Coordinates of C-alpha atoms in Angstrom, one line a residue:
X1 CA 167.2 165.6 20.4
X2 CA 170.0 166.2 22.9
X3 CA 169.5 164.9 26.5
X4 CA 171.5 165.6 29.3
X5 CA 172.4 162.1 31.1
X6 CA 172.8 162.3 35.0
X7 CA 174.2 159.5 36.6
X8 CA 172.4 158.4 39.9
X9 CA 172.5 155.0 41.9
X10 CA 169.4 155.6 43.8
X11 CA 169.0 151.5 45.1
X12 CA 172.7 151.6 46.4
X13 CA 174.0 153.3 49.6
X14 CA 177.4 154.9 48.6
X15 CA 180.4 154.0 50.7
X16 CA 182.1 156.7 52.5
X17 CA 184.2 158.5 50.1
X18 CA 188.7 158.2 50.8
X19 CA 190.9 160.7 50.1
X20 CA 193.0 160.1 47.2
X21 CA 195.9 161.1 49.5
X22 CA 195.5 158.1 51.4
X23 CA 193.8 158.2 54.7
X24 CA 190.3 158.2 55.3
X25 CA 188.2 161.3 54.9
X26 CA 186.0 161.9 57.9
X27 CA 182.7 162.6 58.0
X28 CA 181.2 166.0 58.2
X29 CA 180.0 167.0 61.4
X30 CA 177.3 169.4 62.9
X31 CA 177.5 169.9 66.5
X32 CA 174.6 172.2 66.7
X33 CA 172.1 171.9 64.3
X34 CA 170.8 175.5 62.8
X35 CA 167.4 174.8 64.2
X36 CA 168.3 174.8 67.8
X37 CA 168.4 178.4 68.5
X38 CA 169.2 180.0 71.8
X39 CA 168.8 183.4 73.8
X40 CA 172.3 183.8 73.3
X41 CA 172.2 183.0 69.4
X42 CA 168.4 183.2 68.0
X43 CA 169.5 184.2 64.3
X44 CA 169.4 181.5 61.7
X45 CA 172.0 182.3 59.1
X46 CA 172.3 180.2 56.0
X47 CA 175.0 180.8 53.6
X48 CA 175.4 179.2 50.4
X49 CA 178.9 178.9 48.6
X50 CA 179.1 178.3 44.7
X51 CA 182.5 177.8 43.0
X52 CA 182.7 180.1 39.9
X53 CA 186.1 178.8 38.0
X54 CA 184.9 175.3 37.7
X55 CA 186.1 175.3 34.2
X56 CA 189.2 175.9 34.9
X57 CA 189.4 173.4 37.8
X58 CA 187.8 170.8 35.1
X59 CA 190.9 171.6 32.6
X60 CA 193.4 171.4 35.4
X61 CA 192.2 168.8 37.6
X62 CA 190.0 166.9 35.1
X63 CA 186.1 166.2 35.2
X64 CA 186.1 163.6 37.6
X65 CA 188.0 165.1 40.2
X66 CA 187.0 168.5 39.7
X67 CA 183.5 166.8 40.9
X68 CA 184.6 166.4 44.3
X69 CA 185.9 169.9 44.9
X70 CA 182.8 170.6 46.9
X71 CA 183.5 168.3 49.2
X72 CA 186.9 169.4 49.9
X73 CA 185.3 173.0 50.4
X74 CA 182.9 171.5 52.7
X75 CA 185.7 169.4 54.6
X76 CA 187.7 172.9 55.1
X77 CA 184.3 174.8 56.5
X78 CA 183.6 171.9 58.9
X79 CA 187.4 172.4 60.3
X80 CA 187.1 175.8 60.8
X81 CA 183.3 176.1 61.8
X82 CA 182.5 173.0 63.6
X83 CA 179.5 174.5 65.2
X84 CA 177.9 175.2 61.7
X85 CA 175.9 172.4 59.9
X86 CA 177.3 171.9 56.3
X87 CA 175.7 170.4 53.3
X88 CA 176.9 169.5 49.8
X89 CA 174.0 170.6 47.9
X90 CA 175.2 170.0 44.2
X91 CA 178.0 169.7 42.2
X92 CA 179.4 173.2 42.8
X93 CA 177.4 174.3 45.8
X94 CA 177.8 174.4 49.5
X95 CA 175.1 175.2 52.2
X96 CA 176.2 176.4 55.6
X97 CA 174.0 177.2 58.5
X98 CA 174.6 178.4 61.9
X99 CA 173.0 180.3 64.7
X100 CA 174.2 183.8 65.4
X101 CA 173.3 186.4 68.1
X102 CA 172.4 189.5 66.2
X103 CA 174.2 191.7 63.5
X104 CA 177.4 192.0 64.5
X105 CA 177.9 188.3 64.6
X106 CA 176.3 187.9 61.4
X107 CA 179.1 189.8 60.2
X108 CA 181.5 188.2 62.0
X109 CA 180.2 184.8 60.5
X110 CA 180.3 186.2 57.1
X111 CA 183.9 187.3 57.6
X112 CA 184.9 184.0 59.1
X113 CA 183.4 181.9 56.4
X114 CA 185.0 184.4 53.8
X115 CA 188.1 183.8 55.4
X116 CA 187.9 180.1 55.5
X117 CA 187.6 179.5 51.8
X118 CA 190.2 182.4 50.6
X119 CA 193.2 180.4 51.2
X120 CA 194.3 178.0 48.3
X121 CA 193.2 174.2 48.5
X122 CA 195.5 171.2 48.7
X123 CA 194.3 169.2 46.2
X124 CA 195.9 165.8 46.0
X125 CA 199.4 167.4 46.9
X126 CA 198.9 170.3 44.8
X127 CA 197.8 173.8 46.0
X128 CA 194.8 175.3 43.5
X129 CA 192.9 178.8 44.0
X130 CA 189.1 178.2 44.4
X131 CA 186.9 181.2 43.4
X132 CA 183.4 181.4 45.2
X133 CA 180.4 183.4 45.3
X134 CA 179.0 183.7 48.5
X135 CA 175.2 184.8 49.6
X136 CA 174.4 184.6 52.9
X137 CA 170.9 185.8 54.4
X138 CA 170.0 185.7 58.3
X139 CA 167.3 187.1 60.9
X140 CA 165.7 186.7 64.1
X141 CA 163.0 184.4 64.7
X142 CA 159.5 185.4 64.1
X143 CA 160.5 187.3 61.2
X144 CA 161.3 184.8 58.6
X145 CA 160.5 181.3 57.7
X146 CA 162.5 178.8 56.1
X147 CA 161.4 179.3 52.6
X148 CA 162.0 183.1 52.6
X149 CA 165.5 182.4 54.3
X150 CA 166.3 179.9 51.6
X151 CA 165.0 182.3 48.8
X152 CA 167.1 185.3 50.1
X153 CA 170.2 183.4 50.3
X154 CA 169.7 182.3 46.9
X155 CA 169.1 185.8 45.3
X156 CA 172.0 186.8 47.4
X157 CA 174.1 184.3 45.9
X158 CA 172.9 185.4 42.4
X159 CA 174.1 189.0 43.2
X160 CA 177.5 187.5 44.7
X161 CA 177.9 186.1 41.2
X162 CA 177.7 189.6 39.6
X163 CA 179.3 191.6 42.2
X164 CA 182.4 189.2 42.4
X165 CA 182.0 189.4 46.3
X166 CA 180.2 188.1 49.4
X167 CA 176.6 189.7 50.1
X168 CA 175.0 189.4 53.1
X169 CA 171.2 190.5 53.9
X170 CA 170.0 191.1 57.0
X171 CA 166.6 190.2 57.3
X172 CA 165.8 192.1 60.4
X173 CA 165.8 195.4 58.5
X174 CA 162.9 194.7 56.5
X175 CA 159.2 194.5 57.6
X176 CA 158.2 191.1 58.0
X177 CA 154.8 191.9 57.3
X178 CA 154.4 192.4 53.3
X179 CA 152.2 195.5 52.8
X180 CA 149.2 193.8 50.4
X181 CA 148.4 197.3 49.6
X182 CA 151.5 198.6 48.4
X183 CA 152.3 195.4 46.4
X184 CA 148.9 196.0 44.8
X185 CA 150.1 199.4 43.8
X186 CA 153.7 198.0 42.4
X187 CA 152.7 194.8 41.0
X188 CA 151.1 195.9 37.8
X189 CA 154.2 198.0 36.6
X190 CA 156.6 195.2 37.8
X191 CA 157.0 193.2 34.3
X192 CA 157.5 196.6 32.6
X193 CA 159.9 197.5 35.3
X194 CA 162.1 194.3 34.5
X195 CA 161.6 193.3 38.1
X196 CA 160.2 189.7 37.0
X197 CA 162.3 187.0 36.6
X198 CA 162.5 183.2 35.9
X199 CA 164.2 180.1 37.9
X200 CA 164.0 176.9 36.3
X201 CA 164.0 173.5 38.5
X202 CA 165.0 170.4 36.3
X203 CA 163.0 167.2 36.7
X204 CA 165.2 164.0 36.2
X205 CA 164.1 161.1 34.6
X206 CA 165.1 158.1 37.3
X207 CA 165.5 155.3 34.7
X208 CA 167.1 157.2 31.9
X209 CA 169.1 159.1 34.0
X210 CA 168.8 162.5 32.4
X211 CA 167.1 165.8 32.5
X212 CA 163.6 165.2 31.1
X213 CA 162.3 168.8 31.7
X214 CA 162.1 171.7 34.1
X215 CA 159.7 173.8 35.8
X216 CA 160.0 177.6 35.2
X217 CA 159.2 179.5 38.5
X218 CA 158.5 182.9 38.4
X219 CA 160.2 185.4 41.2
X220 CA 159.8 189.2 42.0
X221 CA 163.0 191.2 43.0
X222 CA 161.4 194.2 44.1
X223 CA 163.5 197.3 44.3
X224 CA 162.9 198.3 48.0
X225 CA 161.8 195.0 49.6
X226 CA 164.1 192.8 47.9
X227 CA 162.9 189.2 46.9
X228 CA 159.2 188.8 47.0
X229 CA 157.8 185.4 47.3
X230 CA 155.3 183.6 44.8
X231 CA 153.0 183.2 47.6
X232 CA 152.9 186.8 48.8
X233 CA 152.1 188.2 44.9
X234 CA 150.3 185.5 42.9
X235 CA 147.2 185.8 45.0
X236 CA 147.4 189.3 44.4
X237 CA 147.9 188.9 40.7
X238 CA 144.9 186.7 40.8
X239 CA 142.9 189.3 43.0
X240 CA 143.8 192.3 40.7
X241 CA 143.3 190.5 37.3
X242 CA 147.3 190.9 36.4
X243 CA 147.6 187.0 36.6
X244 CA 146.7 186.6 32.7
X245 CA 149.4 189.3 31.8
X246 CA 151.9 187.9 34.0
X247 CA 151.4 184.1 32.8
X248 CA 151.7 185.4 29.2
X249 CA 154.9 187.3 30.1
X250 CA 156.0 184.0 31.6
X251 CA 155.1 182.0 28.4
X252 CA 157.1 184.5 26.2
X253 CA 160.1 184.7 28.5
X254 CA 160.2 180.7 28.7
X255 CA 159.9 180.6 25.2
X256 CA 163.1 182.9 24.5
X257 CA 165.0 180.6 27.2
X258 CA 164.0 177.6 25.6
X259 CA 165.7 179.2 22.2
X260 CA 168.7 179.6 24.3
X261 CA 168.8 176.1 25.6
X262 CA 168.4 174.8 22.3
X263 CA 171.2 176.8 20.5
X264 CA 173.5 175.3 23.3
X265 CA 172.1 171.9 22.1
X266 CA 169.5 171.3 25.2
X267 CA 166.2 170.3 23.9
X268 CA 163.9 169.9 26.8
X269 CA 159.8 170.7 27.6
X270 CA 159.6 173.6 29.7
X271 CA 156.8 173.4 32.2
X272 CA 154.7 176.6 33.4
X273 CA 152.3 176.8 36.2
X274 CA 148.7 178.1 35.1
X275 CA 146.4 179.4 37.6
X276 CA 143.0 178.0 38.0
X277 CA 141.6 181.3 37.4
X278 CA 143.0 181.2 34.1
X279 CA 141.6 177.9 32.8
X280 CA 138.1 179.4 32.3
X281 CA 139.4 182.5 31.0
X282 CA 138.6 182.3 27.2
X283 CA 140.7 185.5 26.1
X284 CA 143.6 184.0 27.8
X285 CA 143.3 180.7 26.2
X286 CA 143.2 182.0 22.9
X287 CA 146.1 184.2 23.4
X288 CA 148.4 181.5 24.9
X289 CA 147.5 179.2 22.0
X290 CA 148.5 181.9 19.7
X291 CA 151.9 182.3 21.4
X292 CA 152.7 179.0 21.3
X293 CA 151.6 178.4 17.7
X294 CA 153.6 181.2 16.5
X295 CA 156.9 179.1 18.2
X296 CA 158.4 176.1 18.0
X297 CA 158.5 175.7 21.7
X298 CA 158.3 172.6 23.5
X299 CA 155.8 173.5 26.5
X300 CA 154.0 172.2 29.4
X301 CA 151.4 173.7 31.5
X302 CA 151.2 172.3 35.3
X303 CA 147.6 172.8 36.9
X304 CA 146.3 172.1 40.5
X305 CA 143.1 169.7 40.8
X306 CA 141.5 172.2 42.9
X307 CA 141.8 174.7 39.7
X308 CA 139.8 171.9 38.0
X309 CA 137.3 171.5 40.5
X310 CA 136.5 175.4 40.4
X311 CA 134.8 175.3 37.0
X312 CA 135.0 171.4 35.5
X313 CA 133.3 171.9 32.0
X314 CA 135.4 174.9 31.0
X315 CA 138.7 173.8 32.6
X316 CA 138.8 170.3 30.9
X317 CA 137.3 171.9 27.7
X318 CA 140.5 174.6 27.7
X319 CA 142.7 171.5 28.8
X320 CA 142.0 170.1 25.6
X321 CA 142.6 173.0 23.6
X322 CA 145.9 173.5 25.0
X323 CA 146.6 169.6 24.4
X324 CA 145.6 169.8 20.7
X325 CA 148.0 172.8 20.2
X326 CA 150.9 170.2 21.3
X327 CA 151.3 171.7 25.1
X328 CA 151.9 168.9 27.4
X329 CA 149.7 168.9 30.5
X330 CA 150.6 168.2 34.1
X331 CA 148.8 167.6 37.4
X332 CA 150.7 169.4 40.1
X333 CA 150.3 169.2 43.6
X334 CA 148.4 165.8 43.6
X335 CA 147.2 164.7 46.8
X336 CA 147.4 168.4 48.4
X337 CA 143.7 169.1 47.6
X338 CA 140.5 167.2 47.4
X339 CA 141.3 164.6 44.9
X340 CA 138.6 163.4 42.3
X341 CA 139.1 160.3 40.3
X342 CA 136.1 161.6 38.1
X343 CA 138.3 164.7 36.8
X344 CA 141.3 163.0 37.0
X345 CA 140.1 160.5 34.1
X346 CA 139.0 163.2 31.9
X347 CA 141.9 165.2 32.0
X348 CA 144.0 165.1 29.1
X349 CA 147.2 165.0 31.1
X350 CA 150.8 163.1 30.5
X351 CA 152.0 164.0 33.8
X352 CA 151.0 163.4 37.4
X353 CA 153.1 165.4 40.1
X354 CA 152.8 163.8 43.8
X355 CA 152.6 166.9 46.4
X356 CA 155.9 167.2 48.2
X357 CA 154.0 166.5 51.8
X358 CA 153.9 163.0 51.1
X359 CA 157.6 162.8 49.5
X360 CA 158.8 164.6 52.7
X361 CA 158.0 162.1 54.8
X362 CA 158.3 159.3 52.8
X363 CA 160.8 157.4 54.8
X364 CA 159.8 158.4 58.4
X365 CA 156.2 157.8 58.0
X366 CA 153.9 154.3 57.2
X367 CA 151.4 155.8 55.3
X368 CA 152.7 158.1 52.9
X369 CA 154.9 155.3 51.3
X370 CA 151.4 153.6 50.4
X371 CA 150.1 156.7 49.2
X372 CA 152.8 157.4 47.0
X373 CA 152.8 153.8 45.9
X374 CA 148.9 153.7 45.1
X375 CA 149.1 157.1 43.3
X376 CA 152.1 155.7 41.0
X377 CA 150.1 152.7 40.3
X378 CA 147.1 154.7 39.4
X379 CA 149.1 157.0 37.3
X380 CA 150.4 154.6 35.1
X381 CA 147.0 152.6 35.0
X382 CA 145.8 156.0 33.4
X383 CA 149.1 155.9 31.2
X384 CA 150.4 158.8 33.1
X385 CA 154.4 159.4 34.2
X386 CA 154.9 160.3 37.9
X387 CA 156.8 162.9 39.3
X388 CA 157.7 163.1 42.9
X389 CA 158.2 166.6 44.3
X390 CA 160.2 167.7 47.1
X391 CA 162.9 164.8 47.0
X392 CA 165.8 166.0 49.3
X393 CA 167.4 162.7 50.5
X394 CA 168.9 159.6 48.8
X395 CA 166.8 157.2 50.7
X396 CA 163.9 158.9 49.3
X397 CA 165.2 158.7 45.7
X398 CA 165.7 154.8 46.6
X399 CA 162.4 154.3 47.5
X400 CA 160.8 156.3 45.0
X401 CA 163.1 154.3 42.3
X402 CA 161.6 150.8 43.7
X403 CA 158.2 151.9 43.5
X404 CA 158.3 152.8 39.9
X405 CA 158.4 156.6 40.1
X406 CA 159.4 157.6 36.6
X407 CA 160.7 161.2 37.5
X408 CA 162.3 163.2 40.5
X409 CA 162.6 166.9 41.4
X410 CA 163.5 168.6 44.4
X411 CA 166.9 169.9 46.1
X412 CA 168.5 166.8 46.1
X413 CA 169.2 167.2 42.3
X414 CA 169.1 171.1 42.2
X415 CA 167.7 174.1 43.4
X416 CA 165.6 176.3 41.2
X417 CA 168.3 178.5 39.0
X418 CA 168.2 181.6 37.0
X419 CA 168.5 181.0 33.2
X420 CA 172.5 181.8 33.0
X421 CA 173.1 179.1 36.0
X422 CA 170.7 176.7 34.8
X423 CA 172.4 176.7 31.3
X424 CA 175.7 176.1 33.3
X425 CA 174.0 173.5 34.9
X426 CA 172.8 171.7 31.8
X427 CA 176.2 172.0 30.0
X428 CA 177.8 170.7 33.5
X429 CA 175.8 167.4 33.3
X430 CA 176.5 167.0 29.7
X431 CA 180.3 166.5 30.5
X432 CA 178.8 164.2 33.3
X433 CA 177.9 161.7 30.9
X434 CA 181.7 161.5 30.1
X435 CA 182.7 159.9 33.3
X436 CA 182.0 156.6 34.9
X437 CA 178.9 156.9 36.8
X438 CA 180.4 155.5 39.9
X439 CA 182.6 158.9 40.0
X440 CA 179.9 161.3 38.8
X441 CA 178.5 164.1 40.6
X442 CA 174.8 162.9 40.9
X443 CA 175.6 159.6 42.8
X444 CA 173.6 159.7 45.9
X445 CA 176.7 160.3 48.0
X446 CA 177.4 163.8 46.8
X447 CA 173.6 164.9 48.2
X448 CA 174.2 163.3 51.7
X449 CA 173.4 165.4 54.4
X450 CA 176.4 165.7 56.4
X451 CA 176.2 165.2 59.9

């Protein structure tokens, strides 16, 4: 079984990186945090920049030096756009946030950002052209939230990779109130029209320093409304009884994507979220088991505590049926609902995922570390591995490592990626195993919030 090793050093605070040309490279600065909007600049703009010629750079510069190119790009953006907040969020990806006044200023921001990275880069005395996909999303306050802004920027980035040019989403043009009735009408045909797609977010095993598995996340790219968030269409799918068909489609698509990963030498378990409504649906359980049994897939189902509490007898019985068919069971969002030890000990679960609401406050709260540590100890006593969701900072990673957390998932490691980008991600980190961990991308220093 091929594994992708990801060197990480969670317990060591990285030293400031020095320029290979000599002098020390200054830390990035963010003069105006993007959340601090004003009457003059009320819009929040988020841009994602991602290298598209990394293979060429690797061949020319070598693996170790090419791993740091994203920081060179971030340095230039900070120098030319000092009011922006710049973050290196992955080996090849940079996030830029700024405040703009309106649609005209959004266009100016996009043009300035594109111009800033268009000129060749001086990399250790040699000039190299760097090709970037650029996706930008922005809108006025009240019409968007952080989740939608991030999702739209990611979707624009994906479109940019296809169109080979910057893509800008003006979210002020869309109706902020999603029409539930219109979506209900469109949802049944969305699968047939090819509007649904999957993204994958990896889970990294802390001690083994490798991608252990990944979570499949379903998305809806509506032809008129753009990207529809799961929080908007999953409840509709449950109310219209389309959730079973959507979930069966997801299982089949995940099996197809897993075959592609295996063809590239990557054999990892892929997890699928299962609605609580389906845990008492005997027809769905039977069909899901038939699909999995007909394949050689290595799948896992993620279920929430509350989904079991709805109908515990049926849910526990069906979860055991899934387990008997070789499907791994993970308990998702643990702690977000009413946790019940009575049900927890009866579930055939191999993994427990701590809800991100505790992880995000891990280093700034007195109580959350106690809850997380006790949850880890409890899960280990029940012979389950523990995954921490929403890991976004090196400090949280370091603390979770000390606590004995088994796996981490979150933007510190990777954003959710469509299958093409996820395959690239897995290939990149297979290469990362060839370099010294002190120089590899997934050391904590690459994921610092530049400020």
